[in-house]
Tab-separated table of C-alpha atoms in Angstrom:
chain	number	residue	atom	x	y	z
A	1	MET	CA	92.145	30.335	197.581
A	2	THR	CA	93.470	32.914	195.561
A	3	ASP	CA	94.443	34.794	192.558
A	4	THR	CA	98.250	33.378	192.791
A	5	ALA	CA	97.016	29.878	192.967
A	6	LEU	CA	95.155	29.856	190.333
A	7	ALA	CA	96.521	28.915	186.787
A	8	PRO	CA	97.023	32.266	184.565
A	9	ILE	CA	93.450	33.227	182.737
A	10	GLU	CA	94.149	31.926	178.604
A	11	THR	CA	92.875	34.646	176.295
A	12	ASP	CA	93.493	35.581	172.569
A	13	VAL	CA	93.627	39.063	172.978
A	14	LEU	CA	93.720	41.361	176.833
A	15	VAL	CA	93.089	44.507	175.818
A	16	VAL	CA	94.074	46.925	178.211
A	17	GLY	CA	91.066	50.016	179.105
A	18	ALA	CA	88.086	50.629	179.111
A	19	GLY	CA	87.704	54.043	177.233
A	20	PRO	CA	86.308	54.608	174.232
A	21	ALA	CA	88.426	52.908	172.417
A	22	GLY	CA	89.395	49.932	173.587
A	23	LEU	CA	85.607	49.246	174.025
A	24	THR	CA	84.853	49.453	170.641
A	25	LEU	CA	87.968	47.493	170.518
A	26	ALA	CA	85.906	44.256	172.834
A	27	ASN	CA	83.184	44.903	170.541
A	28	LEU	CA	84.977	43.675	166.985
A	29	LEU	CA	86.765	41.114	168.363
A	30	GLY	CA	83.988	39.514	170.532
A	31	GLN	CA	82.112	39.838	166.892
A	32	GLY	CA	84.395	37.707	165.655
A	33	GLY	CA	83.788	35.007	168.049
A	34	VAL	CA	87.265	35.891	169.755
A	35	ARG	CA	88.352	34.861	173.576
A	36	THR	CA	88.931	38.689	174.435
A	37	LEU	CA	89.823	39.761	178.237
A	38	LEU	CA	89.217	43.833	178.589
A	39	VAL	CA	90.901	45.807	182.170
A	40	GLU	CA	90.818	48.411	183.393
A	41	ARG	CA	91.965	49.924	186.076
A	42	ASP	CA	89.192	52.298	187.678
A	43	PRO	CA	86.394	50.349	189.807
A	44	GLY	CA	84.097	51.477	186.568
A	45	LEU	CA	83.188	53.604	183.440
A	46	SER	CA	84.492	56.817	183.231
A	47	GLU	CA	82.321	59.448	184.715
A	48	ILE	CA	83.710	61.931	183.095
A	49	PRO	CA	81.994	63.742	179.362
A	50	LYS	CA	85.788	63.612	177.794
A	51	ALA	CA	85.345	62.899	173.973
A	52	LEU	CA	82.033	65.068	172.773
A	53	LEU	CA	81.618	64.053	168.799
A	54	ALA	CA	81.311	60.000	166.704
A	55	ASP	CA	82.255	61.259	163.333
A	56	ASP	CA	80.360	59.094	160.202
A	57	GLU	CA	82.700	56.545	159.920
A	58	PHE	CA	82.531	55.576	163.485
A	59	ALA	CA	78.951	56.134	163.484
A	60	ARG	CA	78.992	53.764	160.795
A	61	LEU	CA	81.072	51.532	162.753
A	62	ILE	CA	78.850	51.667	166.079
A	63	SER	CA	76.083	49.898	163.672
A	64	THR	CA	77.911	47.368	162.043
A	65	LEU	CA	78.746	46.311	165.817
A	66	GLY	CA	74.522	45.638	166.054
A	67	LEU	CA	74.622	49.046	167.986
A	68	ARG	CA	72.629	51.730	166.053
A	69	ALA	CA	69.542	51.721	167.522
A	70	PRO	CA	71.016	52.581	171.225
A	71	PHE	CA	73.291	55.182	170.030
A	72	ALA	CA	70.709	56.760	168.205
A	73	ALA	CA	68.182	56.873	170.552
A	74	HIS	CA	70.894	58.444	172.898
A	75	GLY	CA	72.601	60.527	170.116
A	76	VAL	CA	72.172	64.376	169.212
A	77	PHE	CA	72.757	64.678	165.145
A	78	PRO	CA	72.917	65.702	162.335
A	79	ILE	CA	75.476	68.705	163.720
A	80	SER	CA	75.892	71.891	161.292
A	81	PHE	CA	79.142	73.796	162.923
A	82	ASP	CA	79.077	78.573	162.485
A	83	TYR	CA	82.426	80.034	162.710
A	84	TYR	CA	81.714	84.308	163.522
A	85	SER	CA	84.236	86.705	163.721
A	86	PRO	CA	85.054	89.010	165.827
A	87	MET	CA	82.906	91.225	163.695
A	88	GLY	CA	79.667	89.216	163.622
A	89	TRP	CA	81.108	88.012	159.929
A	90	LYS	CA	80.432	84.423	158.942
A	91	VAL	CA	83.508	82.718	157.774
A	92	GLY	CA	82.540	79.366	158.135
A	93	HIS	CA	79.636	76.911	157.638
A	94	VAL	CA	79.876	72.503	157.694
A	95	GLU	CA	75.908	71.238	156.873
A	96	ALA	CA	74.600	69.099	159.178
A	97	SER	CA	73.775	66.285	156.648
A	98	PHE	CA	74.283	62.820	156.333
A	99	THR	CA	77.736	61.643	154.262
A	100	ASP	CA	78.298	58.718	152.222
A	101	HIS	CA	78.755	57.217	155.107
A	102	ASN	CA	75.212	57.121	155.258
A	103	HIS	CA	75.523	58.723	159.266
A	104	SER	CA	75.555	61.690	160.223
A	105	ARG	CA	78.724	63.833	159.584
A	106	ARG	CA	78.961	64.895	163.732
A	107	THR	CA	77.224	63.351	165.636
A	108	ALA	CA	77.191	64.123	170.167
A	109	THR	CA	77.668	62.089	172.719
A	110	PHE	CA	77.449	61.706	176.787
A	111	GLN	CA	80.751	59.812	177.430
A	112	PRO	CA	79.103	57.913	180.324
A	113	GLN	CA	77.068	56.742	178.251
A	114	PHE	CA	77.938	56.344	175.348
A	115	GLU	CA	80.599	53.530	177.214
A	116	LYS	CA	77.722	51.916	179.132
A	117	ILE	CA	76.703	51.182	175.338
A	118	LEU	CA	79.463	50.189	174.195
A	119	LEU	CA	80.005	47.835	177.186
A	120	ASP	CA	76.664	46.407	177.011
A	121	GLY	CA	77.567	45.495	173.275
A	122	ALA	CA	80.876	44.044	174.329
A	123	LEU	CA	79.477	41.726	176.488
A	124	ALA	CA	76.609	40.727	174.946
A	125	HIS	CA	79.663	38.099	173.241
A	126	PRO	CA	79.906	34.815	174.623
A	127	SER	CA	83.744	35.873	173.757
A	128	VAL	CA	83.963	39.013	175.819
A	129	GLU	CA	84.882	38.887	179.771
A	130	ALA	CA	85.445	42.932	181.603
A	131	ARG	CA	87.291	42.910	184.543
A	132	PHE	CA	87.526	46.196	186.236
A	133	ALA	CA	89.123	47.613	189.512
A	134	HIS	CA	92.513	45.340	187.819
A	135	PRO	CA	95.214	47.971	186.870
A	136	LEU	CA	97.680	46.518	184.477
A	137	THR	CA	101.153	46.029	187.020
A	138	ALA	CA	103.866	43.966	184.283
A	139	PHE	CA	104.104	42.088	181.479
A	140	THR	CA	106.037	40.587	179.054
A	141	GLN	CA	106.095	38.580	175.709
A	142	ASP	CA	107.531	36.209	173.619
A	143	ALA	CA	107.548	34.439	170.589
A	144	ARG	CA	103.924	32.301	171.660
A	145	GLY	CA	102.297	35.412	173.596
A	146	VAL	CA	102.225	38.333	175.926
A	147	HIS	CA	102.573	36.941	180.107
A	148	ALA	CA	100.916	40.019	181.930
A	149	VAL	CA	99.825	40.184	185.743
A	150	LEU	CA	96.953	42.621	186.816
A	151	GLU	CA	96.114	43.865	190.198
A	152	GLY	CA	92.926	42.230	191.653
A	153	PRO	CA	91.063	43.792	194.302
A	154	ASP	CA	92.341	39.664	195.805
A	155	GLY	CA	95.538	40.293	194.270
A	156	PRO	CA	97.975	39.331	191.373
A	157	VAL	CA	96.226	37.831	188.260
A	158	GLN	CA	98.104	36.533	185.832
A	159	VAL	CA	97.465	36.019	182.228
A	160	ARG	CA	98.276	34.368	178.687
A	161	ALA	CA	97.544	36.239	176.249
A	162	ARG	CA	98.598	35.679	172.182
A	163	TRP	CA	98.197	39.593	171.534
A	164	MET	CA	97.857	42.353	173.749
A	165	ALA	CA	96.242	45.763	172.509
A	166	ALA	CA	96.555	49.380	174.474
A	167	ALA	CA	94.133	51.822	175.423
A	168	ASP	CA	95.315	52.660	178.015
A	169	GLY	CA	95.277	56.856	176.811
A	170	SER	CA	97.631	59.200	177.094
A	171	HIS	CA	100.485	58.190	179.395
A	172	SER	CA	99.642	53.846	178.299
A	173	MET	CA	101.656	52.082	180.333
A	174	VAL	CA	102.309	49.859	177.964
A	175	ARG	CA	104.175	52.315	175.024
A	176	LYS	CA	105.869	53.850	178.947
A	177	SER	CA	107.194	49.564	179.062
A	178	LEU	CA	107.904	49.382	174.981
A	179	ASP	CA	110.019	51.972	175.022
A	180	ILE	CA	108.409	53.888	172.479
A	181	PRO	CA	109.116	57.362	172.236
A	182	PHE	CA	106.053	60.060	172.719
A	183	ASP	CA	107.336	62.290	168.929
A	184	GLU	CA	106.068	66.123	169.384
A	185	VAL	CA	104.613	66.433	165.537
A	186	VAL	CA	103.842	69.666	165.340
A	187	LYS	CA	104.669	72.311	168.622
A	188	PHE	CA	101.704	73.309	170.198
A	189	GLY	CA	100.490	73.675	173.984
A	190	ASP	CA	97.483	75.874	173.911
A	191	ARG	CA	95.099	75.178	177.516
A	192	HIS	CA	90.936	75.551	176.961
A	193	ILE	CA	88.727	75.549	180.113
A	194	VAL	CA	86.101	73.158	178.768
A	195	VAL	CA	83.047	73.431	180.679
A	196	ASP	CA	79.231	70.168	180.601
A	197	VAL	CA	76.149	71.669	181.028
A	198	GLU	CA	73.039	70.236	181.411
A	199	GLU	CA	69.667	70.810	180.310
A	200	ASP	CA	70.526	74.755	179.171
A	201	PRO	CA	68.410	76.925	177.612
A	202	ASP	CA	69.920	76.843	174.202
A	203	GLN	CA	69.108	73.112	172.829
A	204	SER	CA	70.596	74.284	168.875
A	205	LYS	CA	71.767	71.933	166.720
A	206	VAL	CA	74.329	74.312	165.734
A	207	ALA	CA	77.933	74.481	167.389
A	208	ILE	CA	79.243	77.892	167.084
A	209	THR	CA	82.655	78.936	167.436
A	210	ARG	CA	83.667	82.721	168.238
A	211	LEU	CA	87.147	84.242	166.535
A	212	GLY	CA	87.804	86.943	169.197
A	213	TRP	CA	90.418	89.440	169.749
A	214	ARG	CA	91.901	87.478	172.354
A	215	ARG	CA	90.352	84.453	173.034
A	216	ASN	CA	88.049	81.918	171.234
A	217	PHE	CA	84.555	81.362	172.669
A	218	VAL	CA	83.144	76.923	171.118
A	219	SER	CA	79.407	76.214	171.994
A	220	LEU	CA	78.765	72.653	171.239
A	221	PRO	CA	75.212	70.420	171.877
A	222	ALA	CA	75.600	67.088	173.916
A	223	PRO	CA	72.768	64.940	174.869
A	224	ASN	CA	70.464	64.879	178.032
A	225	GLY	CA	69.716	68.777	177.305
A	226	GLY	CA	72.740	69.492	177.814
A	227	ARG	CA	75.672	71.627	176.044
A	228	ARG	CA	79.552	71.766	176.018
A	229	TYR	CA	81.229	75.820	176.494
A	230	GLU	CA	84.504	76.277	175.851
A	231	VAL	CA	87.053	79.140	176.103
A	232	SER	CA	91.019	79.873	175.516
A	233	LEU	CA	93.113	80.579	177.688
A	234	PHE	CA	95.954	83.207	177.921
A	235	GLU	CA	99.603	82.457	177.994
A	236	ASP	CA	100.168	83.894	181.590
A	237	GLU	CA	96.288	82.103	183.197
A	238	ARG	CA	97.537	79.895	184.807
A	239	ASP	CA	96.028	79.670	188.727
A	240	ASP	CA	93.956	76.743	187.818
A	241	ASP	CA	92.117	76.825	190.772
A	242	ALA	CA	91.201	80.898	190.582
A	243	LEU	CA	90.580	80.474	187.285
A	244	LEU	CA	87.466	77.190	187.333
A	245	GLU	CA	85.475	79.862	189.921
A	246	ASP	CA	81.935	80.221	189.190
A	247	ALA	CA	82.665	83.822	189.139
A	248	ALA	CA	86.038	83.564	187.145
A	249	LEU	CA	84.186	80.728	184.704
A	250	ALA	CA	81.193	83.075	183.916
A	251	LYS	CA	83.015	86.261	184.079
A	252	LEU	CA	84.797	84.387	181.037
A	253	LEU	CA	82.017	82.647	179.067
A	254	SER	CA	80.118	85.927	179.107
A	255	PRO	CA	80.582	86.458	175.585
A	256	ILE	CA	78.639	83.199	174.831
A	257	VAL	CA	76.500	82.250	177.861
A	258	ASP	CA	74.341	84.666	179.010
A	259	ASP	CA	73.100	84.102	183.479
A	260	PHE	CA	76.136	81.235	182.839
A	261	ARG	CA	75.697	80.479	187.047
A	262	THR	CA	72.320	79.369	186.606
A	263	ARG	CA	73.275	76.402	184.506
A	264	LYS	CA	73.520	73.240	186.230
A	265	LEU	CA	77.346	72.319	185.545
A	266	ILE	CA	78.014	67.892	185.018
A	267	ARG	CA	82.099	69.677	185.113
A	268	LYS	CA	84.724	71.771	184.082
A	269	ALA	CA	88.359	71.728	183.231
A	270	ILE	CA	91.198	72.433	182.249
A	271	TYR	CA	93.019	70.822	179.552
A	272	THR	CA	96.219	71.839	177.330
A	273	PHE	CA	96.160	69.882	173.995
A	274	HIS	CA	98.552	68.234	171.968
A	275	SER	CA	100.345	67.017	169.107
A	276	ARG	CA	101.822	63.326	169.202
A	277	ILE	CA	102.271	60.490	168.214
A	278	ALA	CA	104.499	57.320	169.229
A	279	ARG	CA	107.048	56.482	167.516
A	280	ARG	CA	106.072	52.579	166.208
A	281	LEU	CA	102.116	51.511	166.297
A	282	SER	CA	102.969	48.555	167.857
A	283	LYS	CA	105.942	46.240	168.587
A	284	GLY	CA	106.050	42.543	168.630
A	285	ARG	CA	103.107	41.227	170.397
A	286	VAL	CA	101.892	44.026	171.432
A	287	PHE	CA	99.472	47.496	169.822
A	288	LEU	CA	99.186	50.145	170.845
A	289	VAL	CA	95.566	52.500	169.947
A	290	GLY	CA	93.606	55.321	170.552
A	291	ASP	CA	95.125	58.197	173.220
A	292	ALA	CA	97.951	55.738	174.210
A	293	ALA	CA	98.910	55.920	170.236
A	294	HIS	CA	98.158	59.460	169.445
A	295	VAL	CA	96.742	62.697	171.117
A	296	MET	CA	95.792	65.958	168.838
A	297	PRO	CA	93.908	69.698	169.931
A	298	ILE	CA	89.906	68.868	168.958
A	299	PHE	CA	89.778	72.053	166.305
A	300	GLY	CA	87.927	69.611	163.535
A	301	SER	CA	86.833	66.198	166.541
A	302	GLN	CA	89.896	63.666	165.584
A	303	GLY	CA	91.090	62.351	168.561
A	304	MET	CA	88.288	59.837	169.506
A	305	ASN	CA	87.470	58.670	165.567
A	306	SER	CA	91.078	58.330	165.661
A	307	GLY	CA	91.034	56.075	167.980
A	308	ALA	CA	87.742	54.250	166.324
A	309	ARG	CA	89.478	53.850	163.110
A	310	ASP	CA	92.578	52.752	165.225
A	311	VAL	CA	90.391	50.195	166.205
A	312	LYS	CA	88.409	49.130	162.577
A	313	ASN	CA	91.504	48.680	160.849
A	314	LEU	CA	92.988	46.455	164.649
A	315	GLY	CA	90.160	44.888	164.419
A	316	TRP	CA	89.764	42.680	161.519
A	317	LYS	CA	93.754	41.859	161.556
A	318	LEU	CA	93.304	40.174	165.155
A	319	VAL	CA	90.107	37.886	164.238
A	320	GLU	CA	91.100	37.128	161.123
A	321	VAL	CA	94.205	36.037	162.407
A	322	ALA	CA	93.405	34.344	165.916
A	323	GLN	CA	90.873	32.591	163.548
A	324	GLY	CA	93.214	30.756	161.954
A	325	ARG	CA	92.532	32.470	158.373
A	326	ALA	CA	95.165	34.436	157.932
A	327	SER	CA	98.965	35.192	158.403
A	328	PRO	CA	100.088	36.978	161.463
A	329	ALA	CA	102.299	39.240	158.696
A	330	LEU	CA	98.218	40.555	158.438
A	331	LEU	CA	99.064	42.403	161.824
A	332	ASP	CA	102.386	44.010	160.111
A	333	THR	CA	100.517	46.183	158.309
A	334	TYR	CA	98.598	47.548	161.544
A	335	HIS	CA	101.282	50.562	161.866
A	336	GLU	CA	101.883	50.763	158.124
A	337	GLU	CA	98.012	51.834	157.600
A	338	ARG	CA	97.801	54.259	160.967
A	339	PHE	CA	100.656	55.773	160.990
A	340	GLU	CA	100.556	58.240	158.212
A	341	HIS	CA	96.893	59.146	158.453
A	342	LEU	CA	97.395	59.655	161.956
A	343	VAL	CA	100.606	62.900	161.358
A	344	ASP	CA	98.373	64.003	158.953
A	345	THR	CA	95.155	64.024	160.496
A	346	ILE	CA	97.145	65.734	163.384
A	347	ARG	CA	98.447	68.478	161.661
A	348	ILE	CA	95.535	69.820	160.159
A	349	ALA	CA	94.548	68.926	164.011
A	350	THR	CA	96.941	71.799	165.476
A	351	ALA	CA	96.493	73.694	161.797
A	352	ASN	CA	93.162	74.305	162.955
A	353	GLY	CA	94.055	75.156	166.129
A	354	LYS	CA	97.148	77.869	165.133
A	355	LEU	CA	94.595	79.835	162.431
A	356	GLN	CA	91.813	79.889	165.425
A	357	LYS	CA	94.543	81.012	167.852
A	358	ALA	CA	95.277	84.364	165.857
A	359	SER	CA	95.927	87.358	168.816
A	360	MET	CA	96.980	89.768	167.406
A	361	LEU	CA	94.808	92.301	165.656
A	362	PRO	CA	96.141	92.617	162.137
A	363	LEU	CA	96.226	89.069	162.103
A	364	THR	CA	93.089	88.327	163.450
A	365	LEU	CA	91.257	90.821	160.653
A	366	ALA	CA	93.602	89.174	157.977
A	367	ARG	CA	91.796	85.730	158.822
A	368	ASP	CA	88.535	87.025	159.223
A	369	LEU	CA	88.576	89.341	155.618
A	370	VAL	CA	90.077	85.192	153.484
A	371	MET	CA	87.912	83.296	155.772
A	372	GLY	CA	85.255	85.132	154.472
A	373	ALA	CA	86.338	85.974	151.078
A	374	ALA	CA	86.791	82.225	150.621
A	375	ALA	CA	83.576	80.929	151.993
A	376	ALA	CA	82.155	83.226	149.174
A	377	ILE	CA	83.825	80.770	145.893
A	378	PRO	CA	81.409	78.078	145.356
A	379	GLY	CA	84.382	75.422	145.534
A	380	VAL	CA	85.798	76.561	148.605
A	381	ARG	CA	82.668	76.602	150.652
A	382	THR	CA	81.652	72.983	149.503
A	383	TRP	CA	85.459	71.868	150.880
A	384	ILE	CA	84.994	73.638	153.776
A	385	ARG	CA	81.092	72.541	154.874
A	386	ASP	CA	81.927	69.083	153.544
A	387	MET	CA	84.637	69.071	155.752
A	388	ARG	CA	86.734	67.673	153.359
A	389	TYR	CA	89.805	69.137	154.404
A	390	ILE	CA	89.593	66.446	157.648
A	391	PRO	CA	92.676	64.092	155.570
A	392	LYS	CA	90.323	60.460	154.979
A	393	PRO	CA	91.451	56.693	155.233
A	394	PHE	CA	93.645	56.065	152.052
A	395	LEU	CA	95.650	52.360	152.375
A	396	LYS	CA	98.866	51.726	150.489
A	397	SER	CA	100.059	48.634	152.421
A	398	GLY	CA	101.601	45.430	150.298
A	399	PHE	CA	98.502	44.144	151.563
A	400	VAL	CA	96.348	46.418	149.405
A	401	LEU	CA	96.554	45.023	145.634
A	402	SER	CA	95.813	46.974	143.342
A	403	GLU	CA	96.348	47.185	139.531
A	404	GLY	CA	99.876	49.158	140.090
A	405	THR	CA	100.609	51.756	142.812
A	406	PRO	CA	97.262	52.358	144.450
A	407	ASP	CA	95.344	56.318	143.175
A	408	ALA	CA	94.088	57.996	145.251
A	409	ARG	CA	91.635	58.792	142.945
A	410	SER	CA	90.246	55.027	142.992
A	411	LEU	CA	87.918	53.249	144.931
A	412	VAL	CA	91.266	51.310	145.662
A	413	GLY	CA	92.455	52.033	149.746
A	414	ARG	CA	89.731	54.030	150.136
A	415	ALA	CA	85.732	53.111	152.389
A	416	MET	CA	83.436	51.687	150.220
A	417	PRO	CA	80.261	53.353	150.498
A	418	ASN	CA	76.795	53.365	152.264
A	419	PRO	CA	74.207	53.948	149.868
A	420	ASP	CA	70.628	53.692	150.215
A	421	ILE	CA	69.807	50.219	147.732
A	422	GLU	CA	66.484	48.176	147.221
A	423	THR	CA	67.499	44.678	146.238
A	424	ASP	CA	65.317	42.511	143.765
A	425	ALA	CA	63.026	41.420	145.998
A	426	GLY	CA	62.158	45.026	146.751
A	427	LEU	CA	62.957	44.873	150.010
A	428	GLU	CA	65.058	48.475	151.082
A	429	THR	CA	67.694	48.774	153.122
A	430	VAL	CA	71.540	50.103	153.163
A	431	PHE	CA	74.964	48.372	152.231
A	432	ASP	CA	76.219	47.750	155.531
A	433	ASP	CA	73.390	45.833	156.704
A	434	GLN	CA	73.177	43.168	153.535
A	435	VAL	CA	76.949	42.692	153.312
A	436	GLY	CA	77.616	42.222	157.540
A	437	PRO	CA	80.252	42.693	159.250
A	438	GLY	CA	83.430	40.272	156.789
A	439	PHE	CA	84.534	40.562	153.672
A	440	ALA	CA	82.272	41.102	150.696
A	441	LEU	CA	82.298	40.647	146.680
A	442	VAL	CA	80.968	43.363	145.077
A	443	ALA	CA	80.648	44.265	141.810
A	444	LEU	CA	79.361	47.768	140.041
A	445	ASN	CA	77.274	48.615	137.505
A	446	GLY	CA	76.979	45.845	136.205
A	447	ALA	CA	80.427	44.882	135.543
A	448	GLU	CA	81.324	42.306	133.738
A	449	ALA	CA	83.542	39.356	135.621
A	450	PRO	CA	83.909	35.888	134.851
A	451	ALA	CA	82.575	32.445	136.335
A	452	GLU	CA	86.333	31.947	137.167
A	453	ALA	CA	87.191	35.064	138.988
A	454	LEU	CA	83.757	34.097	141.016
A	455	SER	CA	84.668	30.524	141.846
A	456	HIS	CA	87.970	31.382	143.072
A	457	PRO	CA	89.117	28.699	145.493
A	458	LEU	CA	90.601	32.590	147.975
A	459	TRP	CA	86.476	33.375	148.018
A	460	SER	CA	85.336	29.456	149.849
A	461	ARG	CA	88.039	30.596	152.190
A	462	LEU	CA	87.266	34.169	153.064
A	463	ALA	CA	83.398	33.920	153.223
A	464	PRO	CA	82.372	36.742	151.943
A	465	ALA	CA	78.983	38.112	151.652
A	466	ARG	CA	78.301	38.743	148.196
A	467	LEU	CA	76.512	41.496	146.441
A	468	ALA	CA	76.377	43.463	142.736
A	469	LEU	CA	74.806	46.649	142.907
A	470	ARG	CA	73.713	48.887	139.266
A	471	PRO	CA	71.932	51.726	138.970
A	472	ALA	CA	68.182	51.925	140.145
A	473	ASP	CA	66.797	52.850	136.237
A	474	ALA	CA	69.644	49.754	135.016
A	475	PRO	CA	68.062	45.927	134.270
A	476	ALA	CA	69.733	43.810	135.828
A	477	PRO	CA	71.779	41.449	134.630
A	478	THR	CA	71.140	38.623	132.401
A	479	GLY	CA	72.967	36.106	129.622
A	480	ALA	CA	76.168	34.662	130.789
A	481	LEU	CA	76.736	38.010	133.503
A	482	ALA	CA	73.611	36.560	135.732
A	483	GLN	CA	74.499	32.769	135.260
A	484	ALA	CA	77.853	33.108	136.818
A	485	TYR	CA	76.509	35.765	139.030
A	486	ALA	CA	74.110	33.316	140.140
A	487	ALA	CA	76.803	30.499	141.001
A	488	ALA	CA	78.828	32.326	142.475
A	489	GLY	CA	75.632	32.993	144.646
A	490	VAL	CA	75.797	36.540	144.250
A	491	GLU	CA	72.213	39.051	145.303
A	492	THR	CA	71.915	41.588	143.144
A	493	ALA	CA	70.683	45.696	144.329
């Protein structure tokens, strides 16, 4: 009997594409007990190390998915970044540090291994199924859900899902089928050669960018004792086959790599960077995430990490709606909360690329002098060191409640920090491990919270973890406040 004779597969969410974004979304949905079918056109996970750097927010998300140990064992961290002018001056530095998320600012990954970690995590949930060599060929949607057709090894496979998430890459079949324009945010079409090697003699955790007179050179640490090298290309360098020959690569990379031909290559490729975003991130019951929704230059390492923010935003909302705890209207906030931040991130990544691209000698010298002088100013140095120029998510949708308009200076609409904490019982842990992956009701610094607020019916519906945080030298809550916390089941730390 073939698949065409079988009833459609019924699922809550159909995830199309098993790259980092699709795999992370499958983990989130599986953690929430949502029936999920993950499909991929290729016969297996990627064997090519494309995306390299996971940021602190992505690492924090991976940790909340229960994958902290394999991710930490696999990745290279913490990483610092040094930027040099053609004259050898250090004109910029980003600290190798841990952020308020309690994770390394950047962790180098090897995508085939990283995806295996994510796939294993997703399949550990009984509600998640994955099918490789099952490309999506067609789909329709109506008021009840999405009807999709996959091309399986034995013929067409019908799927009926309540929602569909497209993580099928920059050439997304889903986005094109929905007729959603892929708008250019900023004109950018620079080309780079990217080379990955293993067992590299340079085992430093320092990422180096050398700003040449006309070319830029990058050296990045990677797992497995490896390293990634990049070099920018001129407009008239269009013979890709010739550029990728070993002798040509050795010559191009000679300013930053000694004896390149002794390296053990994993891959070599030429990338053209673009700055684009889908005009809408959703249409009906279909959502775009990752490269299907946006592409951006590598400067700032925000491509894969922006995809992680997409699925983090969308994933919990799909869980709440699928489990009947929230209205479907909640899903409308996905586009509202992500679009503006994505545009800002793409603009910053492109501006960074154009800053590094300066090719005329006077512009290059002016850039390096300004950057070097600015780095001597304490406030600017901190701004660069902590990568504060990369926009942080700031949610301002109607779902975010505050007294008046959310203020960029407040915690409203921002991610909570993830500090080290010690519980009243003496347990040393971190905030995320105390509150878990769901909702949390958190009191800060012993703030007064009336018993009626703590016992509001909303909390029984959301079933949040309850935590009262206070400075290490502050006394435990007493009197009415302690009674209110105890009545609401709030643990203090």
